[in-house]
Amino acid sequence: MDIVFASKHEARHVDWMRALQQALPEMRVHNWQQGTASCGAKLAVVWNPPEDLFIHEPGIEVAFNMGAGVDALFKLPGRPANLQIVRVEDAGMAVQMAEYVVHYLVRAARSFDQYAVQQHVGSWARLPDIDRSAWSVGVLGAGIMGARVASAVAALDYPVAVWSRRGHELPGIEVYAGRDRLPEFLARSRVLVNVLPLTPETQGILRRDTLSQLLPDAYLINIARGGHLVEDDLLQLLADGRLCGAALDVFAEEPLPEGHPFWSHPKVSVTPHIAAASLLSETIAQITGKIRAYARGEALSGVVDPVLRY
Ligand code: NAP
Ligand code: GLV
């Protein structure tokens, strides 16, 4: 069986391809290369796929995505109509997402950024004690990432709610489901964490009219995709004092362009799309398990719904 390995991340390419080939000695893994003849593969292993992947390799039937989010695959021209997309499920990412959220939540709620500023000026001054009830957290998305994030935050005794399409029961967490309940969910949330997939339905969900419904002095943590956020709306809401800060890992354009206002904004923390890394050994082990299951004709988990796009 032939597999084409396609990723725009040149730096990581060699190690990942080597690991994939070592894990699948019975298969032939080809490096996707622009301008060379098609290898005729039916299977692809992709991350941040090159734009002309499907133009170059029109015979691909199944794409195994080395990350959780599959939005990039849906944007590619020439995507075969019956393409099956299979995504990585967790593989060590959910705990990283939880760490990211806990880090920025605790920094804000415990005034750690202000203490850092005070240290620089030699100020020994006690800020007000935490009132945990004033830091209600709302998590958009209750899937693999959202459930882990919400549980980690709940374990620290912050009030937590999740919002998703269908509603998922999670111990100790308030549950909201569907568009109709979004206003109620936003109105009880001060810290809004986004872990939704980027789809036509969720594009631009973090915009003026939704973010304005949060509790006063709200804080935004976006660790899903840049396309969820209307960046100018956030800048305006920060300027108006409607939001007190934001931690952003993902952006409309990545890398975040030089001179973008987020780089130097005193109320914005920027990280370069690292909230959760796909870890090599966990990811390759999971992907090879899925490829072997496919080769045996077994049902796969992590299959993306082509209509819902996640
Ligand atoms: P998942 O398991 O598929 O969960 C998606 C969740 O979003 C589900 O709870 C789903 O609701 C909900 N949802 C989807 N569309 C919705 C809509 N229109 N309205 C309400 N809820 C909706 O995905 P995941 O593994 O948790 O990953 C989520 C996203 O995190 C990925 O797509 C990716 O963009 C992002 N991510 C980012 C990083 C990073 O480093 N920054 C790393 C990993 C993942 P139902 O459960 O009701 O279907
Ligand atoms: C990373 O952003 C992922 O979707 O896995």
Tab-separated table of C-alpha atoms and ligand atoms in Angstrom:
chain	number	residue	atom	x	y	z
A	1	MET	CA	0.000	0.000	0.000
A	2	ASP	CA	1.308	3.476	-0.923
A	3	ILE	CA	0.980	6.462	1.379
A	4	VAL	CA	1.824	10.049	0.515
A	5	PHE	CA	3.136	12.129	3.405
A	6	ALA	CA	2.268	15.793	2.875
A	7	SER	CA	3.048	18.710	5.133
A	8	LYS	CA	4.157	22.301	4.667
A	9	HIS	CA	6.156	22.113	7.928
A	10	GLU	CA	9.494	21.411	6.255
A	11	ALA	CA	11.456	21.463	9.507
A	12	ARG	CA	9.486	18.602	11.057
A	13	HIS	CA	9.054	16.700	7.826
A	14	VAL	CA	12.059	14.388	7.899
A	15	ASP	CA	11.646	13.008	11.431
A	16	TRP	CA	7.909	12.477	11.037
A	17	MET	CA	8.223	10.741	7.688
A	18	ARG	CA	10.999	8.511	8.956
A	19	ALA	CA	8.953	7.591	12.034
A	20	LEU	CA	5.916	6.804	9.877
A	21	GLN	CA	7.915	4.586	7.518
A	22	GLN	CA	9.561	2.774	10.445
A	23	ALA	CA	6.176	2.144	12.027
A	24	LEU	CA	4.730	0.840	8.749
A	25	PRO	CA	7.524	-1.268	7.181
A	26	GLU	CA	4.988	-3.189	5.097
A	27	MET	CA	3.879	0.017	3.306
A	28	ARG	CA	5.626	2.534	1.047
A	29	VAL	CA	5.662	6.098	2.376
A	30	HIS	CA	6.321	8.784	-0.256
A	31	ASN	CA	7.277	12.343	0.441
A	32	TRP	CA	4.890	14.781	-1.300
A	33	GLN	CA	6.921	16.958	-3.628
A	34	GLN	CA	5.713	19.686	-5.881
A	35	GLY	CA	6.615	19.206	-9.534
A	36	THR	CA	7.288	15.443	-9.372
A	37	ALA	CA	5.088	12.704	-10.799
A	38	SER	CA	2.162	11.473	-8.700
A	39	CYS	CA	2.921	8.353	-6.651
A	40	GLY	CA	-0.681	7.214	-7.127
A	41	ALA	CA	-1.311	6.765	-3.401
A	42	LYS	CA	-4.829	6.182	-2.103
A	43	LEU	CA	-3.834	7.163	1.439
A	44	ALA	CA	-2.344	10.425	2.666
A	45	VAL	CA	-0.935	11.415	6.031
A	46	VAL	CA	-1.146	15.180	6.310
A	47	TRP	CA	-0.566	18.157	8.512
A	48	ASN	CA	-0.892	21.705	7.260
A	49	PRO	CA	-1.305	20.213	3.785
A	50	PRO	CA	0.167	21.850	0.663
A	51	GLU	CA	-2.474	23.723	-1.420
A	52	ASP	CA	-2.150	21.496	-4.472
A	53	LEU	CA	-2.128	18.153	-2.635
A	54	PHE	CA	-5.296	16.862	-4.312
A	55	ILE	CA	-4.411	18.360	-7.687
A	56	HIS	CA	-1.096	16.518	-7.537
A	57	GLU	CA	-2.518	13.311	-6.028
A	58	PRO	CA	-6.127	13.059	-7.270
A	59	GLY	CA	-6.436	9.380	-6.306
A	60	ILE	CA	-6.370	9.958	-2.542
A	61	GLU	CA	-9.333	8.272	-0.853
A	62	VAL	CA	-8.462	8.693	2.820
A	63	ALA	CA	-6.523	11.523	4.473
A	64	PHE	CA	-5.215	10.858	7.986
A	65	ASN	CA	-4.790	14.210	9.694
A	66	MET	CA	-1.955	14.482	12.230
A	67	GLY	CA	-3.858	17.069	14.265
A	68	ALA	CA	-7.351	17.543	15.657
A	69	GLY	CA	-8.511	20.383	13.412
A	70	VAL	CA	-9.284	19.483	9.799
A	71	ASP	CA	-10.376	22.905	8.498
A	72	ALA	CA	-7.271	23.224	6.268
A	73	LEU	CA	-8.229	20.073	4.350
A	74	PHE	CA	-11.679	21.434	3.526
A	75	LYS	CA	-10.102	24.510	1.929
A	76	LEU	CA	-7.980	22.607	-0.594
A	77	PRO	CA	-8.916	22.777	-4.273
A	78	GLY	CA	-9.702	19.519	-6.037
A	79	ARG	CA	-10.733	17.722	-2.833
A	80	PRO	CA	-12.201	14.403	-4.030
A	81	ALA	CA	-15.983	14.316	-3.482
A	82	ASN	CA	-15.859	11.040	-1.544
A	83	LEU	CA	-12.670	11.778	0.420
A	84	GLN	CA	-12.716	10.325	3.927
A	85	ILE	CA	-10.899	12.404	6.541
A	86	VAL	CA	-9.692	10.755	9.722
A	87	ARG	CA	-8.340	12.931	12.524
A	88	VAL	CA	-6.081	12.277	15.475
A	89	GLU	CA	-8.033	11.956	18.721
A	90	ASP	CA	-6.261	13.513	21.694
A	91	ALA	CA	-2.856	11.748	21.426
A	92	GLY	CA	-1.526	13.889	24.266
A	93	MET	CA	-3.011	17.195	23.087
A	94	ALA	CA	-5.973	17.571	25.452
A	95	VAL	CA	-3.813	17.759	28.574
A	96	GLN	CA	-1.678	20.457	26.912
A	97	MET	CA	-4.804	22.459	26.091
A	98	ALA	CA	-5.870	22.151	29.736
A	99	GLU	CA	-2.434	23.373	30.888
A	100	TYR	CA	-2.638	26.363	28.563
A	101	VAL	CA	-6.046	27.408	29.822
A	102	VAL	CA	-5.209	26.870	33.481
A	103	HIS	CA	-2.029	28.932	33.042
A	104	TYR	CA	-3.772	32.005	31.604
A	105	LEU	CA	-6.862	31.673	33.807
A	106	VAL	CA	-4.805	31.514	36.995
A	107	ARG	CA	-2.550	34.376	35.855
A	108	ALA	CA	-5.622	36.567	35.419
A	109	ALA	CA	-7.627	35.414	38.437
A	110	ARG	CA	-4.686	35.525	40.876
A	111	SER	CA	-3.277	38.841	39.547
A	112	PHE	CA	0.077	37.224	38.768
A	113	ASP	CA	0.746	39.609	35.870
A	114	GLN	CA	0.222	42.561	38.198
A	115	TYR	CA	2.557	41.003	40.801
A	116	ALA	CA	5.221	40.646	38.073
A	117	VAL	CA	4.864	44.364	37.276
A	118	GLN	CA	5.096	45.191	40.999
A	119	GLN	CA	8.308	43.160	41.338
A	120	HIS	CA	9.943	45.260	38.604
A	121	VAL	CA	9.317	48.426	40.614
A	122	GLY	CA	10.136	46.824	43.977
A	123	SER	CA	6.593	47.101	45.278
A	124	TRP	CA	5.535	44.812	48.172
A	125	ALA	CA	1.789	45.305	47.932
A	126	ARG	CA	-0.952	42.782	48.490
A	127	LEU	CA	-3.683	42.802	45.847
A	128	PRO	CA	-7.261	41.729	46.651
A	129	ASP	CA	-7.756	38.023	47.476
A	130	ILE	CA	-9.297	35.840	44.819
A	131	ASP	CA	-13.076	35.600	44.635
A	132	ARG	CA	-13.413	32.390	42.660
A	133	SER	CA	-17.122	32.934	42.056
A	134	ALA	CA	-16.205	36.076	40.067
A	135	TRP	CA	-14.199	34.003	37.571
A	136	SER	CA	-16.807	31.844	35.898
A	137	VAL	CA	-15.353	30.024	32.920
A	138	GLY	CA	-17.289	29.160	29.763
A	139	VAL	CA	-15.829	26.639	27.329
A	140	LEU	CA	-17.052	26.708	23.717
A	141	GLY	CA	-16.827	23.093	22.561
A	142	ALA	CA	-17.213	19.990	24.705
A	143	GLY	CA	-15.353	17.480	22.565
A	144	ILE	CA	-12.012	15.863	23.322
A	145	MET	CA	-10.264	19.194	24.036
A	146	GLY	CA	-13.207	21.041	25.582
A	147	ALA	CA	-14.089	18.262	28.028
A	148	ARG	CA	-10.499	18.026	29.281
A	149	VAL	CA	-10.173	21.805	29.607
A	150	ALA	CA	-13.470	22.116	31.461
A	151	SER	CA	-12.614	19.252	33.840
A	152	ALA	CA	-9.194	20.746	34.645
A	153	VAL	CA	-10.744	24.126	35.435
A	154	ALA	CA	-13.516	22.520	37.501
A	155	ALA	CA	-10.879	20.640	39.503
A	156	LEU	CA	-9.566	24.054	40.622
A	157	ASP	CA	-13.068	24.971	41.858
A	158	TYR	CA	-13.818	27.660	39.286
A	159	PRO	CA	-17.471	27.671	38.166
A	160	VAL	CA	-17.448	26.084	34.682
A	161	ALA	CA	-19.924	25.608	31.852
A	162	VAL	CA	-19.541	24.066	28.404
A	163	TRP	CA	-21.458	24.868	25.225
A	164	SER	CA	-21.738	22.486	22.290
A	165	ARG	CA	-24.110	21.443	19.550
A	166	ARG	CA	-25.701	18.455	21.295
A	167	GLY	CA	-24.845	18.905	24.995
A	168	HIS	CA	-22.534	16.595	26.919
A	169	GLU	CA	-22.921	15.674	30.568
A	170	LEU	CA	-19.662	16.251	32.435
A	171	PRO	CA	-19.436	15.870	36.222
A	172	GLY	CA	-19.578	19.202	38.078
A	173	ILE	CA	-19.994	21.240	34.901
A	174	GLU	CA	-23.021	23.194	33.647
A	175	VAL	CA	-24.084	22.131	30.181
A	176	TYR	CA	-25.539	24.339	27.426
A	177	ALA	CA	-26.475	23.055	23.981
A	178	GLY	CA	-27.413	24.682	20.701
A	179	ARG	CA	-27.531	28.198	19.263
A	180	ASP	CA	-30.634	29.115	21.302
A	181	ARG	CA	-28.731	28.706	24.555
A	182	LEU	CA	-25.586	30.555	23.486
A	183	PRO	CA	-26.728	33.947	24.903
A	184	GLU	CA	-27.490	32.379	28.301
A	185	PHE	CA	-24.106	30.625	28.299
A	186	LEU	CA	-22.245	33.830	27.398
A	187	ALA	CA	-24.134	35.857	29.998
A	188	ARG	CA	-22.867	33.581	32.830
A	189	SER	CA	-19.239	33.485	31.576
A	190	ARG	CA	-16.418	35.868	32.397
A	191	VAL	CA	-13.539	33.851	30.974
A	192	LEU	CA	-14.425	32.529	27.538
A	193	VAL	CA	-12.333	29.648	26.206
A	194	ASN	CA	-12.730	28.649	22.571
A	195	VAL	CA	-12.042	25.042	21.549
A	196	LEU	CA	-14.534	24.706	18.722
A	197	PRO	CA	-13.558	23.311	15.334
A	198	LEU	CA	-13.476	25.913	12.559
A	199	THR	CA	-16.460	25.234	10.289
A	200	PRO	CA	-18.833	27.410	8.267
A	201	GLU	CA	-21.084	27.501	11.359
A	202	THR	CA	-18.408	28.577	13.827
A	203	GLN	CA	-16.404	30.975	11.629
A	204	GLY	CA	-16.381	34.422	13.275
A	205	ILE	CA	-18.240	33.249	16.399
A	206	LEU	CA	-15.966	35.436	18.560
A	207	ARG	CA	-17.162	38.866	17.458
A	208	ARG	CA	-18.509	42.070	18.912
A	209	ASP	CA	-22.085	40.921	19.520
A	210	THR	CA	-21.127	37.606	21.167
A	211	LEU	CA	-18.159	38.890	23.200
A	212	SER	CA	-20.288	41.830	24.400
A	213	GLN	CA	-22.650	39.392	26.087
A	214	LEU	CA	-19.966	38.143	28.490
A	215	LEU	CA	-19.813	39.286	32.111
A	216	PRO	CA	-17.962	42.588	32.712
A	217	ASP	CA	-14.136	42.535	32.667
A	218	ALA	CA	-14.200	39.450	30.497
A	219	TYR	CA	-11.115	37.539	29.390
A	220	LEU	CA	-10.827	35.596	26.132
A	221	ILE	CA	-8.682	32.513	25.552
A	222	ASN	CA	-8.689	31.414	21.907
A	223	ILE	CA	-6.859	28.130	21.334
A	224	ALA	CA	-8.926	26.797	18.444
A	225	ARG	CA	-8.480	28.695	15.164
A	226	GLY	CA	-7.862	32.297	14.134
A	227	GLY	CA	-10.909	32.197	11.858
A	228	HIS	CA	-13.179	32.072	14.920
A	229	LEU	CA	-12.178	35.578	15.985
A	230	VAL	CA	-12.944	38.929	14.398
A	231	GLU	CA	-9.653	40.508	15.447
A	232	ASP	CA	-10.718	44.149	15.001
A	233	ASP	CA	-13.763	43.564	17.222
A	234	LEU	CA	-11.521	42.220	19.984
A	235	LEU	CA	-9.168	45.202	19.712
A	236	GLN	CA	-12.132	47.572	20.004
A	237	LEU	CA	-13.615	45.725	23.000
A	238	LEU	CA	-10.232	45.804	24.760
A	239	ALA	CA	-9.918	49.532	24.038
A	240	ASP	CA	-13.436	50.131	25.416
A	241	GLY	CA	-12.567	48.204	28.608
A	242	ARG	CA	-15.336	45.686	27.864
A	243	LEU	CA	-12.747	42.898	27.937
A	244	CYS	CA	-9.814	43.017	30.361
A	245	GLY	CA	-7.485	40.778	28.358
A	246	ALA	CA	-6.955	37.930	25.956
A	247	ALA	CA	-4.618	34.989	25.463
A	248	LEU	CA	-4.388	34.114	21.795
A	249	ASP	CA	-2.639	31.079	20.327
A	250	VAL	CA	-4.175	31.156	16.853
A	251	PHE	CA	-4.611	33.954	14.331
A	252	ALA	CA	-6.277	34.841	11.048
A	253	GLU	CA	-2.820	34.920	9.516
A	254	GLU	CA	-0.034	32.703	10.847
A	255	PRO	CA	2.725	33.522	11.563
A	256	LEU	CA	1.178	36.643	13.094
A	257	PRO	CA	2.460	39.414	10.778
A	258	GLU	CA	5.161	41.784	11.974
A	259	GLY	CA	3.621	44.996	13.295
A	260	HIS	CA	0.222	43.403	14.049
A	261	PRO	CA	-1.332	45.266	17.013
A	262	PHE	CA	-1.543	42.053	19.088
A	263	TRP	CA	2.271	41.800	19.276
A	264	SER	CA	2.637	44.832	21.496
A	265	HIS	CA	-0.817	45.043	23.080
A	266	PRO	CA	-0.468	45.298	26.872
A	267	LYS	CA	-3.635	43.254	27.434
A	268	VAL	CA	-2.926	40.484	24.920
A	269	SER	CA	-0.708	37.424	25.344
A	270	VAL	CA	0.454	35.874	22.078
A	271	THR	CA	1.744	32.344	21.559
A	272	PRO	CA	2.676	30.830	18.160
A	273	HIS	CA	0.022	28.102	17.780
A	274	ILE	CA	1.522	25.852	20.435
A	275	ALA	CA	-1.399	25.418	22.841
A	276	ALA	CA	-1.163	21.720	22.069
A	277	ALA	CA	1.526	20.191	19.910
A	278	SER	CA	0.987	16.952	18.029
A	279	LEU	CA	3.533	14.762	19.798
A	280	LEU	CA	5.523	12.578	17.453
A	281	SER	CA	5.392	9.176	19.123
A	282	GLU	CA	1.748	9.386	20.279
A	283	THR	CA	0.562	10.752	16.943
A	284	ILE	CA	2.461	8.261	14.770
A	285	ALA	CA	1.318	5.368	16.985
A	286	GLN	CA	-2.314	6.444	16.663
A	287	ILE	CA	-2.143	7.137	12.925
A	288	THR	CA	-0.442	3.823	12.146
A	289	GLY	CA	-3.085	2.034	14.233
A	290	LYS	CA	-5.780	3.699	12.156
A	291	ILE	CA	-4.008	2.945	8.845
A	292	ARG	CA	-3.653	-0.730	9.757
A	293	ALA	CA	-7.315	-0.889	10.826
A	294	TYR	CA	-8.272	0.656	7.467
A	295	ALA	CA	-6.098	-1.862	5.593
A	296	ARG	CA	-7.907	-4.688	7.439
A	297	GLY	CA	-11.244	-3.199	6.414
A	298	GLU	CA	-12.245	-2.361	9.997
A	299	ALA	CA	-14.364	0.615	11.081
A	300	LEU	CA	-12.268	3.613	12.140
A	301	SER	CA	-12.744	6.101	14.951
A	302	GLY	CA	-12.046	9.781	14.422
A	303	VAL	CA	-13.805	9.897	11.043
A	304	VAL	CA	-14.816	13.471	10.180
A	305	ASP	CA	-18.437	14.140	9.205
A	306	PRO	CA	-18.223	15.624	5.690
A	307	VAL	CA	-21.284	17.830	6.265
A	308	LEU	CA	-20.517	19.085	9.790
A	309	ARG	CA	-16.783	19.283	8.918
A	310	TYR	CA	-15.486	18.068	12.281
B	1	NAP	P1	-14.024	17.523	18.782
B	1	NAP	O1	-13.738	16.399	19.713
B	1	NAP	O2	-14.566	17.215	17.433
B	1	NAP	O3	-15.023	18.499	19.544
B	1	NAP	C1	-15.659	19.568	18.915
B	1	NAP	C2	-16.688	20.173	19.858
B	1	NAP	O4	-17.208	21.352	19.250
B	1	NAP	C3	-17.868	19.243	20.114
B	1	NAP	O5	-18.280	19.344	21.444
B	1	NAP	C4	-18.935	19.788	19.174
B	1	NAP	O6	-20.263	19.590	19.613
B	1	NAP	C5	-18.634	21.270	19.242
B	1	NAP	N1	-19.171	21.955	18.061
B	1	NAP	C6	-18.804	21.832	16.771
B	1	NAP	N2	-19.552	22.636	15.981
B	1	NAP	C7	-20.411	23.270	16.805
B	1	NAP	C8	-21.435	24.226	16.592
B	1	NAP	N3	-21.729	24.685	15.379
B	1	NAP	N4	-22.117	24.668	17.669
B	1	NAP	C9	-21.835	24.199	18.903
B	1	NAP	N5	-20.885	23.290	19.171
B	1	NAP	C10	-20.176	22.828	18.129
B	1	NAP	O7	-12.719	18.403	18.531
B	1	NAP	P2	-11.466	18.545	19.521
B	1	NAP	O8	-10.554	17.389	19.385
B	1	NAP	O9	-11.978	18.865	20.875
B	1	NAP	O10	-10.730	19.813	18.884
B	1	NAP	C11	-11.362	21.063	18.798
B	1	NAP	C12	-10.509	22.047	18.024
B	1	NAP	O11	-9.396	22.443	18.795
B	1	NAP	C13	-9.881	21.515	16.733
B	1	NAP	O12	-10.813	21.514	15.661
B	1	NAP	C14	-8.753	22.485	16.505
B	1	NAP	O13	-9.185	23.563	15.694
B	1	NAP	C15	-8.432	22.990	17.911
B	1	NAP	N6	-7.087	22.588	18.352
B	1	NAP	C16	-6.135	23.556	18.473
B	1	NAP	C17	-4.873	23.213	18.946
B	1	NAP	C18	-3.812	24.266	19.166
B	1	NAP	O14	-2.660	23.938	19.380
B	1	NAP	N7	-4.140	25.521	19.171
B	1	NAP	C19	-4.562	21.875	19.241
B	1	NAP	C20	-5.564	20.923	19.090
B	1	NAP	C21	-6.826	21.296	18.653
B	1	NAP	P3	-20.913	18.124	19.650
B	1	NAP	O15	-20.088	17.359	20.620
B	1	NAP	O16	-22.273	18.349	20.143
B	1	NAP	O17	-20.793	17.591	18.262
B	2	GLV	C1	-3.707	21.910	16.112
B	2	GLV	O1	-3.962	23.045	15.932
B	2	GLV	C2	-4.619	20.824	15.871
B	2	GLV	O2	-5.709	21.067	15.340
B	2	GLV	O3	-4.263	19.678	16.188
